[in-house]
Amino acid sequence: MYQRIVILTGAGISAESGVKTFRDEDGLWESHPIEDVATPEGYAANPTLVEDFYNARWQQLINEGISANAAHVALATLEQSQQVELFLVTQNIDNLHEKGGSRKLLHMHGELSKGRCPRSQQTFMLTEALGPDNVCTCCIPAQKLRPHVVWFGEMPIGMDKIHQALSQCDVFIAIGTSGSVYPAAGFVDIANQVGALTVNVNLAPRDPHCQFQYHWQGKASERVPALVNAILAGQSIAHD
Ligand code: APR
C-alpha cells in the first residue's frame, strides 16, 4: 500500500523512556534557558556550563539504564521488515532509536554520545565527559571537543538527504514533536506539496493550525506499534 515513508521523531517518542522533553511541563527549557545552553554564543560565554548540561544528559543515558520503548522498537521492526523504503530522521540526540534496533537513521540535531572537533568537524564517540582534557586526535595542537549537538542558529545535519526523501515520499509521519522548531517543523508542508499522506502522532490533541491530514492522538508507545502493524498489514492509516 505504501512504498516510501519518511518518519520524523521528536522528544515525545523518548518521554516514556524517562527522557525529558523540551517544552512539556517540567521540560528541559524550563530549567535551562535555551540561549545559555543551546547556542554557540552560550557556549562561547560559558563552555563549562554547556559541557555540564550535555554531560549530565549523556550520563543519564549511559548510567540510568534508560531503555528504548515500544515505539522505538516498532520503528525498528518496520525497518527490518523491508516491506517499505523507510527514511527515519530524528530531532533527538539520545540513542534510543539505536537501542530499539534501528540501524538506518539520521540525527539531524546531532548526538549526545559524540563530541566534535571544532576545527575539522570530525566526530568522536565520547568515552569520557566533555571538558578541557577531552581533545581531538585529528589536529595539532589538539582541539577541545565540543558537544556534537546542533544549536540554535546552526545548520541541522543531512538537510539535502532529508529534502530528497521528502520530495519522493508517499507518506510522512511525525511522532512526538511539537513542531516548534524549523526546518523540521516545515517538513509536513513539503510532504503535503508532493501529495504525500501526512500523519501526526502526538499525546496532545490536534492543534487547529496543524498541517497534517490526520492526527493519531495518544502515547507513542501505544500508537506507533498500532501504526506500524497497520502499515505491515497493508491497511490504510489515512484516518484519525
Ligand atoms: N507520546 C507522544 N507524544 C508525546 C509524548 C508521548 N508519550 N509525550 C510528549 N509528547 C509530545 C508533546 O505533546 C510535544 O508535542 O512530544 C512533543 C515534545 O515537544 P518538544 O518538547 O518541543 O520536543 P521536540 O518537538 O522534539 O523539540 C524539537 O527543539 O529545542 C529544540 O533541538 C531541540 O530537537 C529539539 C527541537
Short mmCIF file of C-alpha atoms and ligand atoms in Angstrom, two decimals:
data_model
loop_
_atom_site.label_atom_id
_atom_site.label_comp_id
_atom_site.label_asym_id
_atom_site.label_seq_id
_atom_site.Cartn_x
_atom_site.Cartn_y
_atom_site.Cartn_z
CA MET A 1 0.00 0.00 0.00
CA TYR A 2 2.76 2.47 0.92
CA GLN A 3 6.19 2.49 -0.70
CA ARG A 4 8.33 5.34 0.56
CA ILE A 5 7.81 6.52 4.15
CA VAL A 6 9.61 9.39 5.91
CA ILE A 7 9.29 9.40 9.68
CA LEU A 8 10.38 12.34 11.85
CA THR A 9 10.62 11.81 15.59
CA GLY A 10 10.92 14.29 18.44
CA ALA A 11 11.39 14.24 22.19
CA GLY A 12 7.90 12.81 22.73
CA ILE A 13 8.95 9.38 21.44
CA SER A 14 11.53 9.16 24.24
CA ALA A 15 9.33 10.64 27.01
CA GLU A 16 8.01 7.24 28.16
CA SER A 17 11.59 6.01 28.41
CA GLY A 18 12.19 8.64 31.09
CA VAL A 19 13.94 11.25 28.94
CA LYS A 20 12.69 14.79 29.49
CA THR A 21 11.11 16.63 26.57
CA PHE A 22 11.86 20.30 25.96
CA ARG A 23 8.53 22.09 26.11
CA ASP A 24 6.25 19.93 28.21
CA GLU A 25 5.69 20.77 31.85
CA ASP A 26 8.99 20.48 33.73
CA GLY A 27 10.74 20.28 30.36
CA LEU A 28 14.41 20.96 29.80
CA TRP A 29 13.92 24.53 28.62
CA GLU A 30 12.15 25.40 31.89
CA SER A 31 15.31 24.86 33.92
CA HIS A 32 17.91 25.75 31.28
CA PRO A 33 17.38 28.89 29.20
CA ILE A 34 17.97 27.96 25.54
CA GLU A 35 20.32 30.90 24.99
CA ASP A 36 22.58 29.67 27.80
CA VAL A 37 22.96 26.02 26.78
CA ALA A 38 21.84 25.62 23.18
CA THR A 39 23.52 28.43 21.23
CA PRO A 40 27.10 28.99 20.01
CA GLU A 41 27.08 32.27 21.94
CA GLY A 42 26.12 30.49 25.17
CA TYR A 43 28.95 28.00 24.66
CA ALA A 44 31.47 30.76 23.97
CA ALA A 45 30.33 32.68 27.06
CA ASN A 46 30.36 29.74 29.45
CA PRO A 47 31.71 26.49 27.97
CA THR A 48 31.72 24.72 31.35
CA LEU A 49 28.00 25.36 31.89
CA VAL A 50 27.20 23.96 28.44
CA GLU A 51 29.52 20.97 28.87
CA ASP A 52 27.93 20.21 32.25
CA PHE A 53 24.44 20.38 30.67
CA TYR A 54 25.28 17.87 27.94
CA ASN A 55 27.49 15.71 30.17
CA ALA A 56 24.56 15.35 32.61
CA ARG A 57 22.17 14.26 29.83
CA TRP A 58 24.77 11.85 28.42
CA GLN A 59 25.44 10.39 31.89
CA GLN A 60 21.69 9.85 32.34
CA LEU A 61 21.58 7.88 29.09
CA ILE A 62 24.50 5.61 29.93
CA ASN A 63 24.04 5.26 33.69
CA GLU A 64 20.33 5.25 34.50
CA GLY A 65 19.51 2.29 32.28
CA ILE A 66 17.30 4.39 30.08
CA SER A 67 15.88 1.94 27.56
CA ALA A 68 14.03 2.13 24.30
CA ASN A 69 10.24 1.83 24.47
CA ALA A 70 7.70 0.06 22.26
CA ALA A 71 7.59 3.00 19.86
CA HIS A 72 11.33 2.80 19.11
CA VAL A 73 11.09 -0.98 18.74
CA ALA A 74 8.12 -0.71 16.36
CA LEU A 75 10.06 1.62 14.05
CA ALA A 76 12.99 -0.82 14.05
CA THR A 77 10.55 -3.61 13.14
CA LEU A 78 9.29 -1.53 10.22
CA GLU A 79 12.88 -1.00 9.03
CA GLN A 80 13.76 -4.68 9.33
CA SER A 81 10.56 -5.78 7.51
CA GLN A 82 11.95 -4.25 4.32
CA GLN A 83 8.33 -4.00 3.20
CA VAL A 84 8.70 -0.26 2.71
CA GLU A 85 11.52 2.17 1.93
CA LEU A 86 11.86 3.87 5.34
CA PHE A 87 13.75 7.13 5.89
CA LEU A 88 13.93 7.73 9.66
CA VAL A 89 15.09 11.16 10.81
CA THR A 90 15.15 12.17 14.45
CA GLN A 91 15.50 15.51 16.17
CA ASN A 92 16.54 13.61 19.28
CA ILE A 93 20.14 13.44 20.42
CA ASP A 94 19.58 10.35 22.58
CA ASN A 95 20.49 6.84 21.38
CA LEU A 96 17.11 5.19 21.99
CA HIS A 97 16.33 4.50 18.32
CA GLU A 98 19.60 2.57 18.15
CA LYS A 99 18.81 0.79 21.44
CA GLY A 100 15.41 -0.11 19.95
CA GLY A 101 17.11 -1.76 16.96
CA SER A 102 17.07 0.95 14.29
CA ARG A 103 20.20 0.88 12.14
CA LYS A 104 19.39 3.41 9.47
CA LEU A 105 18.55 6.81 10.88
CA LEU A 106 19.69 10.40 10.66
CA HIS A 107 20.23 12.52 13.77
CA MET A 108 19.54 15.96 12.31
CA HIS A 109 20.30 17.70 15.63
CA GLY A 110 23.39 15.63 16.47
CA GLU A 111 24.08 13.03 19.17
CA LEU A 112 24.76 13.22 22.92
CA SER A 113 27.14 10.25 22.67
CA LYS A 114 29.59 12.12 20.42
CA GLY A 115 31.97 15.08 20.61
CA ARG A 116 33.06 17.13 17.61
CA CYS A 117 36.36 18.75 16.70
CA PRO A 118 35.60 22.46 16.19
CA ARG A 119 38.27 22.73 13.52
CA SER A 120 37.88 19.58 11.37
CA GLN A 121 34.23 18.86 12.31
CA GLN A 122 35.27 15.22 12.79
CA THR A 123 33.12 13.43 15.42
CA PHE A 124 34.34 11.12 18.18
CA MET A 125 32.37 8.65 20.35
CA LEU A 126 32.60 10.00 23.91
CA THR A 127 34.39 7.72 26.36
CA GLU A 128 34.68 10.45 28.98
CA ALA A 129 32.88 13.68 29.83
CA LEU A 130 33.38 16.76 27.70
CA GLY A 131 35.89 19.13 29.26
CA PRO A 132 39.29 20.83 28.82
CA ASP A 133 41.13 17.49 28.70
CA ASN A 134 38.81 15.83 26.15
CA VAL A 135 40.52 16.77 22.92
CA CYS A 136 40.52 15.63 19.30
CA THR A 137 43.17 13.39 17.74
CA CYS A 138 42.92 14.99 14.30
CA CYS A 139 44.67 18.31 14.88
CA ILE A 140 47.99 19.63 16.13
CA PRO A 141 47.61 21.27 18.51
CA ALA A 142 44.67 19.11 19.64
CA GLN A 143 41.37 20.95 19.90
CA LYS A 144 38.93 20.63 22.80
CA LEU A 145 35.87 18.66 21.63
CA ARG A 146 32.53 20.49 21.60
CA PRO A 147 29.17 18.72 22.02
CA HIS A 148 28.14 17.11 18.71
CA VAL A 149 24.79 18.89 19.04
CA VAL A 150 23.23 21.33 16.57
CA TRP A 151 22.49 24.56 18.43
CA PHE A 152 20.01 27.25 17.54
CA GLY A 153 21.43 29.29 14.69
CA GLU A 154 23.41 26.33 13.34
CA MET A 155 22.56 24.26 10.26
CA PRO A 156 20.95 20.87 11.03
CA ILE A 157 22.68 17.75 9.70
CA GLY A 158 21.67 15.97 6.49
CA MET A 159 19.23 18.52 5.12
CA ASP A 160 19.96 17.55 1.48
CA LYS A 161 19.15 13.90 2.17
CA ILE A 162 16.05 14.85 4.14
CA HIS A 163 14.69 17.09 1.38
CA GLN A 164 15.37 14.40 -1.22
CA ALA A 165 13.49 11.80 0.85
CA LEU A 166 10.58 14.17 1.49
CA SER A 167 10.29 15.08 -2.20
CA GLN A 168 9.89 11.39 -3.13
CA CYS A 169 7.82 10.07 -0.23
CA ASP A 170 4.21 8.91 -0.35
CA VAL A 171 3.80 9.04 3.44
CA PHE A 172 5.21 11.47 6.03
CA ILE A 173 4.69 10.67 9.71
CA ALA A 174 5.76 12.87 12.64
CA ILE A 175 5.93 11.29 16.10
CA GLY A 176 6.25 13.16 19.41
CA THR A 177 7.28 16.56 18.15
CA SER A 178 5.73 19.93 18.96
CA GLY A 179 6.54 21.35 15.53
CA SER A 180 8.14 24.34 17.25
CA VAL A 181 11.50 24.37 15.52
CA TYR A 182 12.33 24.83 11.84
CA PRO A 183 13.39 23.37 9.47
CA ALA A 184 11.84 20.17 10.93
CA ALA A 185 8.52 21.94 11.52
CA GLY A 186 8.30 22.65 7.78
CA PHE A 187 8.73 19.06 6.61
CA VAL A 188 4.97 18.48 6.62
CA ASP A 189 4.48 21.34 4.15
CA ILE A 190 6.91 19.73 1.70
CA ALA A 191 5.17 16.37 2.09
CA ASN A 192 1.75 17.92 1.53
CA GLN A 193 3.06 19.73 -1.56
CA VAL A 194 4.27 16.49 -3.16
CA GLY A 195 0.91 14.84 -2.46
CA ALA A 196 2.06 12.55 0.34
CA LEU A 197 -0.23 11.28 3.08
CA THR A 198 0.69 13.14 6.29
CA VAL A 199 0.01 11.76 9.78
CA ASN A 200 0.90 13.29 13.16
CA VAL A 201 1.26 11.06 16.23
CA ASN A 202 1.14 13.04 19.47
CA LEU A 203 -0.02 12.77 23.06
CA ALA A 204 -1.72 16.17 22.73
CA PRO A 205 -4.97 16.67 20.82
CA ARG A 206 -4.83 18.00 17.26
CA ASP A 207 -3.61 21.61 17.06
CA PRO A 208 -6.07 23.63 14.91
CA HIS A 209 -3.16 25.14 12.96
CA CYS A 210 -1.68 21.72 12.33
CA GLN A 211 -0.97 20.99 8.63
CA PHE A 212 -1.13 17.22 8.98
CA GLN A 213 -4.02 15.50 7.23
CA TYR A 214 -4.51 13.02 10.07
CA HIS A 215 -3.82 13.05 13.81
CA TRP A 216 -3.30 9.91 15.86
CA GLN A 217 -3.63 11.10 19.46
CA GLY A 218 -2.13 9.08 22.28
CA LYS A 219 1.07 7.77 23.76
CA ALA A 220 3.78 6.94 21.25
CA SER A 221 4.33 3.57 22.92
CA GLU A 222 0.73 2.64 22.06
CA ARG A 223 0.00 4.47 18.81
CA VAL A 224 3.29 3.79 16.98
CA PRO A 225 3.07 -0.02 17.26
CA ALA A 226 -0.55 0.21 16.03
CA LEU A 227 0.56 2.40 13.13
CA VAL A 228 3.40 0.05 12.15
CA ASN A 229 1.12 -3.02 12.41
CA ALA A 230 -1.38 -1.35 10.08
CA ILE A 231 1.34 -0.49 7.54
CA LEU A 232 2.75 -4.02 7.63
CA ALA A 233 -0.75 -5.48 7.23
CA GLY A 234 -1.31 -3.33 4.14
CA GLN A 235 -4.09 -1.39 5.87
CA SER A 236 -4.80 2.31 5.37
CA ILE A 237 -3.51 4.73 8.01
CA ALA A 238 -5.41 7.64 6.41
CA HIS A 239 -7.67 8.25 9.38
CA ASP A 240 -7.52 9.83 12.85
N1 APR B 1 3.78 10.21 23.20
C1 APR B 1 3.62 11.03 22.12
N2 APR B 1 3.89 12.36 22.14
C2 APR B 1 4.34 12.88 23.30
C3 APR B 1 4.53 12.10 24.47
C4 APR B 1 4.23 10.71 24.39
N3 APR B 1 4.37 9.89 25.43
N4 APR B 1 4.97 12.91 25.47
C5 APR B 1 5.07 14.15 24.94
N5 APR B 1 4.69 14.14 23.64
C6 APR B 1 4.67 15.26 22.69
C7 APR B 1 4.26 16.58 23.29
O1 APR B 1 2.85 16.76 23.20
C8 APR B 1 5.00 17.56 22.36
O2 APR B 1 4.21 17.89 21.22
O3 APR B 1 6.01 15.42 22.27
C9 APR B 1 6.23 16.77 21.89
C10 APR B 1 7.54 17.24 22.52
O4 APR B 1 7.77 18.55 22.06
P1 APR B 1 9.14 19.29 22.41
O5 APR B 1 9.42 19.13 23.86
O6 APR B 1 9.05 20.65 21.80
O7 APR B 1 10.26 18.42 21.65
P2 APR B 1 10.63 18.47 20.11
O8 APR B 1 9.43 18.72 19.26
O9 APR B 1 11.42 17.25 19.83
O10 APR B 1 11.62 19.74 20.01
C11 APR B 1 12.19 19.98 18.74
O11 APR B 1 13.51 21.76 19.68
O12 APR B 1 14.68 22.60 21.42
C12 APR B 1 14.82 22.01 20.19
O13 APR B 1 16.65 20.75 19.48
C13 APR B 1 15.52 20.68 20.29
O14 APR B 1 15.17 18.73 18.92
C14 APR B 1 14.51 19.69 19.75
C15 APR B 1 13.57 20.56 18.94
#
